Short mmCIF file of C-alpha atoms and ligand atoms in Angstrom, two decimals:
data_model
loop_
_atom_site.label_atom_id
_atom_site.label_comp_id
_atom_site.label_asym_id
_atom_site.label_seq_id
_atom_site.Cartn_x
_atom_site.Cartn_y
_atom_site.Cartn_z
CA MET A 1 -195.73 144.41 3.36
CA TYR A 2 -192.91 142.10 2.89
CA ALA A 3 -191.80 144.06 -0.01
CA THR A 4 -192.01 147.16 2.02
CA SER A 5 -190.06 145.77 4.83
CA PHE A 6 -187.23 144.64 2.44
CA LEU A 7 -187.06 148.06 0.93
CA LEU A 8 -186.95 149.83 4.31
CA SER A 9 -184.25 147.53 5.56
CA HIS A 10 -181.99 148.05 2.46
CA TYR A 11 -182.42 151.66 1.78
CA GLY A 12 -182.59 153.07 5.38
CA ASP A 13 -183.69 156.86 5.37
CA ARG A 14 -183.11 156.95 1.59
CA VAL A 15 -186.51 155.56 0.92
CA THR A 16 -190.09 156.30 1.22
CA VAL A 17 -192.89 153.74 0.40
CA ASP A 18 -196.40 154.68 -0.48
CA VAL A 19 -198.74 151.69 -0.17
CA VAL A 20 -201.75 152.01 -2.51
CA GLU A 21 -204.72 149.68 -1.40
CA ARG A 22 -208.11 149.19 -3.03
CA ASP A 23 -209.66 148.21 0.37
CA ALA A 24 -210.18 150.72 3.31
CA THR A 25 -208.03 148.30 5.28
CA PRO A 26 -204.73 146.70 4.79
CA PHE A 27 -203.33 143.19 4.77
CA GLY A 28 -205.33 141.51 1.77
CA LEU A 29 -206.16 138.05 2.43
CA VAL A 30 -204.65 137.77 5.83
CA ARG A 31 -207.71 139.71 6.76
CA SER A 32 -210.31 138.68 4.45
CA GLY A 33 -209.21 135.21 3.33
CA VAL A 34 -207.38 133.15 6.21
CA ALA A 35 -210.09 131.50 8.22
CA PRO A 36 -211.18 133.22 11.53
CA ASP A 37 -210.33 130.07 13.57
CA HIS A 38 -206.74 130.39 12.34
CA ALA A 39 -205.88 133.21 14.65
CA SER A 40 -202.22 132.14 14.94
CA THR A 41 -201.75 132.60 11.24
CA LYS A 42 -203.65 135.91 11.26
CA SER A 43 -201.28 137.05 13.94
CA VAL A 44 -198.70 137.94 11.16
CA THR A 45 -200.56 141.34 11.08
CA ASN A 46 -198.64 142.27 14.18
CA ARG A 47 -195.64 142.21 12.12
CA PHE A 48 -197.40 144.21 9.30
CA ASP A 49 -198.69 146.68 11.71
CA GLY A 50 -194.98 147.50 12.56
CA ILE A 51 -194.16 148.00 8.94
CA LEU A 52 -197.02 150.21 8.32
CA ALA A 53 -196.31 152.26 11.48
CA ASP A 54 -192.88 153.13 10.07
CA ALA A 55 -192.60 156.89 9.34
CA ARG A 56 -191.29 156.10 5.93
CA VAL A 57 -194.38 154.36 5.04
CA ALA A 58 -197.56 156.07 3.79
CA PHE A 59 -200.91 154.19 3.38
CA HIS A 60 -203.31 155.32 0.77
CA GLY A 61 -206.42 152.87 1.45
CA ASN A 62 -209.76 152.92 -0.55
CA VAL A 63 -207.65 153.67 -3.72
CA ALA A 64 -207.86 151.26 -6.53
CA LEU A 65 -205.19 150.95 -9.25
CA GLY A 66 -207.01 151.20 -12.49
CA SER A 67 -209.90 153.22 -11.42
CA ASP A 68 -209.00 155.69 -8.85
CA VAL A 69 -205.33 155.97 -9.95
CA ALA A 70 -203.72 154.77 -13.21
CA LEU A 71 -200.37 153.21 -13.69
CA ARG A 72 -199.26 156.30 -15.59
CA ASP A 73 -200.01 158.61 -12.51
CA LEU A 74 -197.75 156.31 -10.44
CA ARG A 75 -195.03 156.10 -13.12
CA ALA A 76 -194.67 159.81 -13.30
CA ARG A 77 -194.26 160.00 -9.58
CA TYR A 78 -192.28 157.00 -8.22
CA HIS A 79 -188.86 155.46 -9.17
CA ALA A 80 -190.32 152.12 -8.84
CA ILE A 81 -193.56 150.53 -8.60
CA ILE A 82 -194.22 146.99 -7.13
CA LEU A 83 -197.51 145.44 -8.23
CA ALA A 84 -198.88 143.20 -5.47
CA HIS A 85 -202.57 143.21 -5.99
CA GLY A 86 -203.14 139.43 -5.64
CA ALA A 87 -205.50 137.22 -7.55
CA ASP A 88 -208.82 138.84 -7.54
CA GLY A 89 -210.82 136.49 -9.86
CA ASP A 90 -211.81 132.97 -9.62
CA LYS A 91 -211.97 130.06 -11.84
CA ARG A 92 -215.11 128.70 -13.05
CA LEU A 93 -216.63 125.12 -13.32
CA GLY A 94 -218.20 126.05 -16.63
CA VAL A 95 -221.54 124.21 -16.19
CA PRO A 96 -225.12 125.50 -16.50
CA GLY A 97 -226.63 127.20 -13.49
CA GLU A 98 -223.33 128.21 -11.88
CA GLU A 99 -223.77 131.91 -12.46
CA THR A 100 -227.61 132.12 -12.07
CA MET A 101 -228.88 129.50 -9.39
CA PRO A 102 -229.64 130.95 -5.98
CA GLY A 103 -227.47 129.26 -3.53
CA VAL A 104 -224.46 128.82 -5.81
CA TYR A 105 -221.38 130.84 -4.94
CA GLY A 106 -217.74 131.13 -5.56
CA ALA A 107 -215.55 130.20 -2.45
CA ARG A 108 -214.17 133.84 -2.70
CA GLU A 109 -217.79 135.09 -1.93
CA PHE A 110 -218.34 132.77 0.99
CA VAL A 111 -214.81 133.16 2.46
CA GLY A 112 -215.26 137.00 2.17
CA TRP A 113 -218.68 136.82 3.72
CA TYR A 114 -217.60 134.81 6.93
CA ASN A 115 -214.57 137.17 7.18
CA GLY A 116 -216.55 140.32 7.09
CA ASP A 117 -215.08 141.52 3.80
CA ALA A 118 -216.82 144.76 3.05
CA ARG A 119 -216.43 144.54 -0.83
CA CYS A 120 -217.88 141.06 -0.67
CA ALA A 121 -220.82 142.19 1.48
CA ALA A 122 -221.67 144.96 -1.13
CA THR A 123 -221.41 142.50 -4.12
CA LEU A 124 -223.73 140.05 -2.53
CA GLY A 125 -226.24 142.78 -1.77
CA ALA A 126 -225.97 143.97 -5.32
CA THR A 127 -226.36 140.78 -7.18
CA GLY A 128 -229.97 139.96 -5.79
CA ARG A 129 -228.92 136.26 -6.29
CA ASP A 130 -228.82 136.22 -2.36
CA PRO A 131 -232.31 135.63 -1.09
CA VAL A 132 -231.64 137.82 1.86
CA GLY A 133 -229.45 140.47 0.48
CA ALA A 134 -225.93 140.60 1.77
CA ARG A 135 -226.23 137.30 3.69
CA ILE A 136 -225.50 133.78 2.59
CA VAL A 137 -228.12 131.25 3.70
CA LEU A 138 -226.48 128.00 4.46
CA GLY A 139 -229.36 125.62 5.06
CA HIS A 140 -228.89 121.93 5.76
CA THR A 141 -226.72 120.39 2.94
CA ALA A 142 -223.68 122.00 1.22
CA CYS A 143 -221.53 120.88 -1.65
CA VAL A 144 -217.97 122.19 -2.07
CA PHE A 145 -216.35 121.52 -5.26
CA GLY A 146 -212.47 121.38 -5.06
CA LEU A 147 -210.16 119.60 -2.89
CA GLY A 148 -207.80 122.24 -1.96
CA ASN A 149 -207.02 124.15 1.30
CA VAL A 150 -209.60 126.86 0.56
CA ALA A 151 -212.20 124.02 0.11
CA LEU A 152 -211.11 122.65 3.53
CA ASP A 153 -211.52 126.03 5.24
CA CYS A 154 -214.99 126.33 3.67
CA ALA A 155 -215.96 122.79 4.80
CA ARG A 156 -214.66 123.31 8.37
CA MET A 157 -216.33 126.71 8.66
CA LEU A 158 -219.62 125.02 7.72
CA LEU A 159 -219.28 122.01 10.17
CA ARG A 160 -217.67 123.81 13.14
CA ASP A 161 -219.84 124.57 16.02
CA ALA A 162 -220.75 128.19 16.53
CA ASP A 163 -219.37 128.06 20.21
CA ASP A 164 -216.08 127.29 18.68
CA LEU A 165 -216.27 130.46 16.46
CA ALA A 166 -217.84 132.83 18.96
CA SER A 167 -214.33 134.06 20.23
CA THR A 168 -212.81 134.56 16.79
CA ASP A 169 -213.12 137.57 14.34
CA VAL A 170 -215.76 135.65 12.33
CA ALA A 171 -218.22 138.15 10.84
CA GLY A 172 -221.36 138.82 13.14
CA GLU A 173 -223.66 137.83 10.09
CA ALA A 174 -221.90 134.41 9.74
CA LEU A 175 -221.61 133.43 13.44
CA GLY A 176 -224.41 130.77 14.12
CA ALA A 177 -225.46 130.85 10.41
CA GLY A 178 -224.36 127.14 10.13
CA SER A 179 -226.05 125.87 13.06
CA GLY A 180 -228.52 124.11 10.73
CA VAL A 181 -225.87 122.39 8.43
CA GLU A 182 -225.97 118.62 8.83
CA ARG A 183 -224.01 117.53 5.82
CA VAL A 184 -221.15 118.92 3.77
CA VAL A 185 -220.17 116.96 0.60
CA MET A 186 -216.62 117.89 -0.80
CA ILE A 187 -216.34 116.77 -4.45
CA GLY A 188 -213.06 116.48 -6.43
CA ARG A 189 -212.75 115.58 -10.21
CA ARG A 190 -209.65 113.44 -9.59
CA GLY A 191 -208.73 111.06 -6.85
CA VAL A 192 -207.02 111.04 -3.45
CA ALA A 193 -203.69 110.57 -5.01
CA GLN A 194 -204.00 113.97 -6.84
CA ALA A 195 -205.77 116.03 -4.14
CA ALA A 196 -204.09 119.35 -3.40
CA PHE A 197 -204.98 119.73 0.37
CA SER A 198 -202.39 119.95 2.82
CA PRO A 199 -202.47 117.03 5.55
CA LYS A 200 -202.42 119.43 8.57
CA GLU A 201 -205.60 121.34 7.37
CA LEU A 202 -207.29 117.99 6.14
CA ARG A 203 -206.64 116.46 9.67
CA GLU A 204 -208.00 119.44 11.29
CA LEU A 205 -211.29 119.05 9.30
CA LEU A 206 -211.31 115.21 9.77
CA SER A 207 -211.12 115.32 13.46
CA LEU A 208 -213.90 118.01 14.18
CA PRO A 209 -215.93 116.61 16.85
CA ASN A 210 -219.41 115.33 16.04
CA VAL A 211 -218.64 114.86 12.43
CA ARG A 212 -218.78 111.38 10.80
CA VAL A 213 -216.61 110.96 7.51
CA ARG A 214 -217.67 109.01 4.66
CA VAL A 215 -215.55 108.49 1.55
CA GLU A 216 -216.83 107.65 -1.88
CA PRO A 217 -216.69 105.84 -4.18
CA PRO A 218 -216.32 103.14 -1.62
CA GLY A 219 -212.95 101.37 -1.81
CA HIS A 220 -211.41 104.35 -3.70
CA VAL A 221 -208.76 105.05 -1.12
CA GLU A 222 -207.61 101.50 -0.88
CA GLY A 223 -207.83 100.56 -4.67
CA LEU A 224 -205.48 102.84 -6.27
CA ASP A 225 -203.76 101.80 -9.62
CA GLU A 226 -200.07 101.91 -10.64
CA GLU A 227 -200.00 105.59 -11.84
CA ASP A 228 -201.89 106.67 -8.66
CA ALA A 229 -199.21 104.78 -6.66
CA LYS A 230 -196.55 106.78 -8.26
CA ASP A 231 -198.26 110.17 -7.78
CA LEU A 232 -198.36 109.22 -4.15
CA ASP A 233 -194.73 108.09 -4.18
CA ALA A 234 -193.71 111.60 -5.67
CA SER A 235 -195.47 113.46 -2.69
CA ARG A 236 -195.23 112.95 1.09
CA PRO A 237 -197.92 115.47 1.74
CA ARG A 238 -200.30 113.36 -0.68
CA ARG A 239 -199.38 110.10 1.03
CA ARG A 240 -200.09 111.74 4.44
CA ALA A 241 -203.43 113.01 3.15
CA ARG A 242 -204.34 109.65 1.92
CA GLU A 243 -203.56 108.01 5.33
CA ALA A 244 -205.72 110.69 7.01
CA VAL A 245 -208.74 110.09 4.59
CA ALA A 246 -208.38 106.33 5.24
CA LYS A 247 -208.14 106.57 8.97
CA ALA A 248 -211.05 109.04 9.22
CA ALA A 249 -213.32 106.55 7.07
CA ALA A 250 -212.26 103.53 9.30
CA ASN A 251 -213.06 105.61 12.55
CA THR A 252 -216.34 106.34 11.20
CA ALA A 253 -217.11 102.74 10.34
CA ALA A 254 -216.10 101.98 13.97
CA ALA A 255 -218.39 104.77 15.46
CA ASP A 256 -221.21 103.58 13.39
CA ALA A 257 -221.17 100.28 15.15
CA THR A 258 -221.91 102.02 18.29
CA SER A 259 -225.10 103.96 19.46
CA ASP A 260 -223.04 107.03 19.68
CA ARG A 261 -223.20 108.28 16.26
CA PRO A 262 -222.10 111.83 15.42
CA THR A 263 -224.93 113.97 14.08
CA LYS A 264 -223.04 115.72 11.18
CA GLU A 265 -221.61 114.20 8.16
CA LEU A 266 -218.75 114.99 5.79
CA VAL A 267 -218.63 113.07 2.73
CA ILE A 268 -215.57 113.25 0.53
CA LYS A 269 -216.46 112.17 -3.02
CA PHE A 270 -213.73 111.57 -5.57
CA LEU A 271 -213.83 111.18 -9.27
CA ARG A 272 -216.80 113.35 -9.88
CA SER A 273 -217.61 116.58 -11.82
CA PRO A 274 -220.73 118.69 -11.86
CA THR A 275 -222.64 118.84 -15.09
CA ARG A 276 -225.35 121.17 -14.05
CA PHE A 277 -226.99 123.00 -11.15
CA GLU A 278 -230.79 123.53 -11.41
CA SER A 279 -233.89 124.04 -9.35
CA GLU A 280 -235.86 121.00 -8.48
CA THR A 281 -238.21 121.94 -11.58
CA GLY A 282 -234.94 121.61 -13.90
CA ASP A 283 -234.52 125.43 -14.22
CA PRO A 284 -230.92 126.45 -14.44
CA ASP A 285 -231.84 130.16 -14.33
CA GLY A 286 -233.27 129.35 -10.73
CA THR A 287 -235.93 131.90 -10.05
CA PRO A 288 -234.79 133.55 -6.77
CA PRO A 289 -237.17 133.02 -3.96
CA MET A 290 -239.51 136.03 -3.23
CA SER A 291 -239.02 135.66 0.63
CA PRO A 292 -236.00 134.87 2.67
CA SER A 293 -235.68 130.98 2.39
CA THR A 294 -233.38 128.28 1.98
CA PRO A 295 -232.31 127.61 -1.75
CA SER A 296 -232.83 124.27 -3.18
CA VAL A 297 -230.39 123.26 -5.77
CA ARG A 298 -230.30 119.93 -7.74
CA VAL A 299 -226.59 118.99 -8.51
CA THR A 300 -226.07 116.58 -11.27
CA LEU A 301 -222.68 114.93 -11.16
CA ARG A 302 -220.90 112.64 -13.80
CA ALA A 303 -218.27 109.89 -12.68
CA ASN A 304 -214.75 110.26 -14.01
CA ALA A 305 -211.96 107.99 -14.70
CA LEU A 306 -208.37 109.04 -14.86
CA GLU A 307 -206.20 108.79 -17.91
CA GLY A 308 -202.43 109.79 -18.43
CA ALA A 309 -199.46 109.14 -16.66
CA SER A 310 -198.48 109.82 -13.05
CA GLY A 311 -197.75 113.65 -12.60
CA SER A 312 -200.40 114.60 -15.23
CA ARG A 313 -203.39 112.40 -14.68
CA ARG A 314 -206.58 113.88 -16.37
CA ALA A 315 -210.22 113.42 -15.25
CA VAL A 316 -212.34 112.01 -18.27
CA PRO A 317 -215.96 110.86 -18.23
CA ASP A 318 -216.12 107.17 -17.05
CA ALA A 319 -217.90 105.40 -19.84
CA SER A 320 -218.76 102.54 -17.67
CA VAL A 321 -221.04 104.63 -15.52
CA ALA A 322 -224.23 105.23 -17.58
CA GLU A 323 -226.39 106.97 -15.03
CA PRO A 324 -225.54 110.51 -13.62
CA GLU A 325 -225.56 110.80 -9.84
CA VAL A 326 -228.12 113.43 -8.72
CA LEU A 327 -227.80 115.34 -5.25
CA ARG A 328 -231.36 116.61 -4.47
CA ASP A 329 -232.25 119.61 -2.14
CA VAL A 330 -228.72 120.94 -1.79
CA SER A 331 -229.03 124.33 0.18
CA LEU A 332 -225.63 125.72 -0.71
CA VAL A 333 -222.97 125.06 -3.43
CA LEU A 334 -219.48 126.50 -3.29
CA ARG A 335 -217.09 126.50 -6.08
CA SER A 336 -213.54 126.37 -4.82
CA VAL A 337 -211.57 125.44 -7.78
CA GLY A 338 -209.01 128.12 -7.70
CA TYR A 339 -208.36 131.92 -7.64
CA LYS A 340 -207.13 133.78 -10.75
CA GLY A 341 -205.36 137.00 -11.14
CA ILE A 342 -206.98 139.85 -13.26
CA ARG A 343 -206.04 142.78 -15.25
CA VAL A 344 -206.40 145.96 -13.24
CA ASP A 345 -204.98 148.69 -15.31
CA GLU A 346 -204.72 148.70 -19.21
CA ASP A 347 -201.26 149.81 -19.11
CA VAL A 348 -200.01 146.97 -16.90
CA PRO A 349 -198.87 144.03 -19.06
CA PHE A 350 -201.08 140.89 -18.42
CA ASP A 351 -200.85 137.32 -19.16
CA ASP A 352 -204.51 136.37 -19.50
CA GLU A 353 -203.90 132.65 -19.86
CA ASN A 354 -202.14 132.41 -16.59
CA GLY A 355 -203.75 135.16 -14.75
CA VAL A 356 -200.40 136.87 -13.68
CA VAL A 357 -198.33 139.94 -14.74
CA PRO A 358 -195.65 138.51 -16.95
CA ASN A 359 -192.37 138.80 -15.10
CA ALA A 360 -188.79 137.36 -14.81
CA HIS A 361 -187.98 136.97 -11.07
CA GLY A 362 -190.24 140.14 -10.26
CA ARG A 363 -189.15 142.30 -13.19
CA VAL A 364 -192.40 143.07 -15.18
CA LEU A 365 -192.14 142.01 -18.82
CA THR A 366 -193.96 143.55 -21.83
CA GLU A 367 -195.43 140.06 -22.36
CA ARG A 368 -194.52 136.53 -21.57
CA GLY A 369 -190.77 136.15 -22.72
CA GLY A 370 -190.83 139.89 -23.60
CA GLU A 371 -188.79 142.98 -22.68
CA ILE A 372 -188.21 144.30 -19.32
CA VAL A 373 -190.63 147.29 -18.39
CA ARG A 374 -188.10 149.55 -16.47
CA GLY A 375 -189.28 150.49 -13.01
CA LEU A 376 -192.15 148.12 -12.67
CA TYR A 377 -191.94 144.93 -10.51
CA ALA A 378 -194.34 142.28 -9.29
CA ALA A 379 -194.68 140.28 -6.00
CA GLY A 380 -197.03 137.72 -4.47
CA TRP A 381 -199.87 136.02 -6.33
CA ILE A 382 -200.13 138.37 -9.23
CA LYS A 383 -196.39 137.54 -9.91
CA ARG A 384 -196.56 133.71 -9.33
CA GLY A 385 -200.22 132.82 -9.50
CA PRO A 386 -202.56 131.89 -6.56
CA THR A 387 -200.48 129.29 -4.80
CA GLY A 388 -198.51 129.08 -1.62
CA ILE A 389 -198.90 130.27 1.90
CA ILE A 390 -198.23 133.55 3.46
CA GLY A 391 -194.65 132.69 4.17
CA THR A 392 -194.22 131.97 0.40
CA ASN A 393 -194.67 135.56 -0.18
CA LEU A 394 -191.71 136.61 1.99
CA ARG A 395 -189.23 134.82 -0.20
CA CYS A 396 -191.01 135.96 -3.40
CA ALA A 397 -190.84 139.68 -2.20
CA GLU A 398 -187.31 139.32 -1.43
CA GLU A 399 -186.51 138.28 -4.76
CA THR A 400 -188.48 141.02 -6.30
CA VAL A 401 -186.90 143.74 -4.19
CA GLY A 402 -183.57 142.10 -4.86
CA ALA A 403 -184.04 142.59 -8.54
CA LEU A 404 -185.17 146.27 -7.88
CA ILE A 405 -182.05 147.08 -5.97
CA HIS A 406 -179.85 145.28 -8.55
CA ASP A 407 -181.51 147.51 -11.25
CA ASP A 408 -181.11 150.74 -9.03
CA GLU A 409 -177.45 150.12 -8.56
CA ARG A 410 -177.10 150.05 -12.25
CA GLY A 411 -178.98 153.29 -12.70
CA ARG A 412 -182.04 151.74 -14.21
CA LEU A 413 -184.79 153.16 -12.12
CA ARG A 414 -183.97 156.70 -12.85
CA GLU A 415 -185.19 156.47 -16.39
CA VAL A 416 -188.71 156.11 -14.99
CA CYS A 417 -188.48 159.87 -14.22
CA GLU A 418 -188.12 160.57 -18.01
CA VAL A 419 -191.45 158.90 -18.66
CA CYS A 420 -193.21 161.74 -16.84
CA GLU A 421 -191.68 164.26 -19.23
CA GLU A 422 -192.71 162.08 -22.09
CA GLU A 423 -196.25 161.83 -20.83
CA GLU A 424 -196.52 165.68 -20.54
CA ASP A 425 -198.33 165.33 -17.32
CA ASP A 426 -199.09 168.94 -16.15
CA ASP A 427 -199.85 167.71 -12.50
CA VAL A 428 -196.62 165.90 -12.15
CA ALA A 429 -195.52 168.27 -9.41
CA LEU A 430 -198.51 167.19 -7.38
CA SER A 431 -198.14 164.42 -4.79
CA LEU A 432 -200.29 161.28 -5.18
CA SER A 433 -202.33 162.45 -2.09
CA GLU A 434 -203.07 165.83 -3.77
CA VAL A 435 -204.10 164.13 -7.00
CA LEU A 436 -206.45 161.75 -5.14
CA ARG A 437 -207.89 164.73 -3.18
CA ARG A 438 -208.56 166.61 -6.42
CA ARG A 439 -210.20 163.60 -7.74
CA GLY A 440 -212.59 163.36 -4.85
CA VAL A 441 -211.20 160.15 -3.66
CA LYS A 442 -211.87 159.29 -0.05
CA VAL A 443 -208.60 157.96 0.92
CA VAL A 444 -208.00 156.15 4.12
CA SER A 445 -204.69 157.28 5.72
CA LYS A 446 -202.70 155.36 8.22
CA GLU A 447 -204.58 157.43 10.89
CA GLY A 448 -207.64 156.38 9.40
CA TRP A 449 -206.89 152.85 9.42
CA ALA A 450 -205.75 153.08 13.12
CA ARG A 451 -209.30 154.62 13.89
CA ILE A 452 -210.97 151.53 12.19
CA ASP A 453 -208.77 149.08 13.76
CA ALA A 454 -209.32 150.56 17.20
CA ALA A 455 -213.10 150.74 16.76
CA GLU A 456 -213.17 147.14 15.54
CA ARG A 457 -211.20 145.99 18.45
CA GLU A 458 -213.16 147.82 20.89
CA ILE A 459 -216.62 146.55 19.44
CA GLY A 460 -215.25 143.08 19.39
CA ARG A 461 -213.88 143.29 22.99
CA MET A 462 -217.56 143.88 24.25
CA ALA A 463 -218.56 140.61 22.30
CA GLY A 464 -215.58 138.67 23.59
CA LYS A 465 -213.91 138.61 20.09
CA PRO A 466 -210.65 139.95 19.00
CA ARG A 467 -212.43 142.27 16.61
CA GLU A 468 -215.75 142.84 14.94
CA LYS A 469 -215.13 143.96 11.48
CA PHE A 470 -217.04 146.64 9.79
CA VAL A 471 -218.79 145.37 6.69
CA ASP A 472 -220.08 148.43 5.38
CA LEU A 473 -217.60 150.78 3.52
CA ASP A 474 -219.51 153.98 4.20
CA GLU A 475 -219.50 153.23 7.77
CA MET A 476 -215.75 152.42 7.78
CA LEU A 477 -214.94 155.71 5.88
CA ARG A 478 -216.75 157.73 8.47
CA VAL A 479 -214.92 156.01 11.30
CA ALA A 480 -211.73 156.54 9.51
CA GLU A 481 -212.54 160.33 9.40
CA GLY A 482 -213.07 160.39 13.15
CA ALA A 483 -216.82 159.66 13.71
CA ASP A 484 -217.46 157.89 16.94
CA ALA A 485 -217.87 154.14 16.09
CA ARG A 486 -220.55 153.61 18.70
CA ALA A 487 -222.50 156.59 17.21
CA VAL A 488 -222.07 154.95 13.79
CA ASP A 489 -223.12 151.60 15.16
C1 LIG B 501 -209.43 131.58 1.53
C2 LIG B 501 -207.88 131.57 1.76
C3 LIG B 501 -207.41 131.20 2.97
C4 LIG B 501 -206.05 131.19 3.09
N1 LIG B 501 -205.49 130.58 4.25
C5 LIG B 501 -204.15 130.69 4.42
C6 LIG B 501 -203.62 130.15 5.70
O1 LIG B 501 -204.33 129.86 6.48
N2 LIG B 501 -202.28 130.29 5.92
C7 LIG B 501 -201.44 130.73 4.92
O2 LIG B 501 -200.18 130.79 5.18
N3 LIG B 501 -201.95 131.28 3.69
C8 LIG B 501 -203.31 131.25 3.46
N4 LIG B 501 -203.74 131.72 2.35
C9 LIG B 501 -202.83 132.15 1.26
C10 LIG B 501 -202.43 133.69 1.59
O3 LIG B 501 -203.46 134.35 1.83
C11 LIG B 501 -201.80 134.23 0.25
O4 LIG B 501 -200.46 133.59 0.06
C12 LIG B 501 -201.47 135.73 0.34
O5 LIG B 501 -202.44 136.51 1.02
C13 LIG B 501 -201.05 136.41 -1.07
O6 LIG B 501 -200.62 137.58 -0.73
P1 LIG B 501 -200.69 138.78 -1.99
O7 LIG B 501 -200.17 140.05 -1.36
O8 LIG B 501 -200.25 138.24 -3.22
O9 LIG B 501 -202.29 138.83 -2.11
P2 LIG B 501 -203.44 139.35 -1.24
O10 LIG B 501 -203.25 138.91 0.15
O11 LIG B 501 -204.85 139.08 -2.02
O12 LIG B 501 -203.18 140.99 -1.36
C14 LIG B 501 -203.52 141.79 -2.49
C15 LIG B 501 -204.07 142.98 -1.98
O13 LIG B 501 -204.11 144.01 -3.12
C16 LIG B 501 -205.32 144.56 -3.08
N5 LIG B 501 -205.79 145.00 -4.42
C17 LIG B 501 -206.41 144.27 -5.33
N6 LIG B 501 -206.78 145.00 -6.40
C18 LIG B 501 -206.14 146.17 -6.29
C19 LIG B 501 -206.16 147.38 -7.09
N7 LIG B 501 -206.65 147.35 -8.15
N8 LIG B 501 -205.61 148.51 -6.61
C20 LIG B 501 -205.10 148.36 -5.22
N9 LIG B 501 -205.09 147.39 -4.50
C21 LIG B 501 -205.65 146.21 -4.93
C22 LIG B 501 -206.22 143.84 -2.29
O14 LIG B 501 -207.36 144.51 -1.80
C23 LIG B 501 -205.32 143.14 -1.29
O15 LIG B 501 -205.35 143.74 -0.14
C24 LIG B 501 -205.06 131.74 2.05
C25 LIG B 501 -205.66 132.20 0.78
C26 LIG B 501 -207.14 132.13 0.65
C27 LIG B 501 -207.69 132.60 -0.53
#
């Protein structure tokens, strides 16, 4: 959306932009990633609505690059292509039971589930790993691996009272699902001086009412060594995060001395890594329960020590701790150790190691440090990797569109048109819409999205929410085509 906006501003009436989006709905992680209780963050969609409504912009939703349409189809039809397909994979912990145990999920799945992401619902239903189909059972005790902002979102969504979420756009399935959660354990392989969370989001979690905070190992936050101190000196956000953790732990100690103890608990465990997830009988393949029931996972952790100089401290097994730590009867395990970009089209150059499209300031390269691929650009997480907030993508898109304009002014985009002749594409005279129609792709147009949007808002309004998202793709496609949402419902 930001790249589109920069193109419209610069070129005026001389440009049209076709947005090709895999989902039936626009706005990527702003819709399906940003937490429902962060409504002000999500309100950036008001700006995106305006960009999409522009007459020079077309929307081709439910069209995936790499399967419904190939890069070569696009290169034959457009002067320039900007890849902005985000980071659609996630990093793994690499321990037994991670892929197979019921109750163990990637944060991506959990976030998609509470955000009513249709693709996520379809995947959950299809894996059979989930005891009740497309629903995640949260149970009483959750472990979240990772100490970044996504992990904070997950922990907050698990611990927040349902009443606080009722007026958000949280998925209907997820609302109230956490009412039984008593304990969330956040686990990081390194220490408080290396944690990636931002202080504001951390404070939001730590100040949830009715939640006591415990920090482990005891004394960790106070007893940092010289290299840790340098890590803290180098980063104000980390210093603030450390202060917030120390303060929350002190508040808990004070509250524990009174009779008014909070009923829920957040444990932040530093310097721990998982070594296996298994059933209580020691089976890492974890036989899925036959009936809807709460998973029970045994989580084994090893203690870590840190080595290396400040700025590059690594977690290694702590030889002084002989016995592993075992957490029993964990009902939900979330892996939140980072997203990763994936290759979506065989003709798009890809840097597998870093999970990004290789580029120089947004110009796509044949490989890392390679030649420029004319007319092909990248923006957002697929360009830089999965870091940064929404606003970071504004500057990122500006840089990319700046490179595109610079190339255009030197006549470097027109050569793209020669590619179509080289590719001898007989259908090249056909528009993208016509190509997709002939391929039988059910495209969601701008008008289709407007119908989905209106129906979601209307259904939400009746429930006192900003919107109730459709989580079934077929249902969404029917609404996009004009079916009455209430009849569909
Ligand atoms: C859980 C979570 C919470 C976050 N919370 C916040 C927050 O509170 N505040 C904040 O500022 N930032 C937040 N962020 C970061 C923010 O969401 C990202 O910076 C931003 O969304 C990245 O934009 P993007 O366009 O690169 O990727 P995305 O937003 O992921 O958009 C990529 C789009 O490409 C589409 N796509 C994927 N593959 C294809 C394909 N093959 N063909 C066509 N289309 C495709 C996707 O469907 C998606 O719509 C959060 C991120 C996550 C993961």
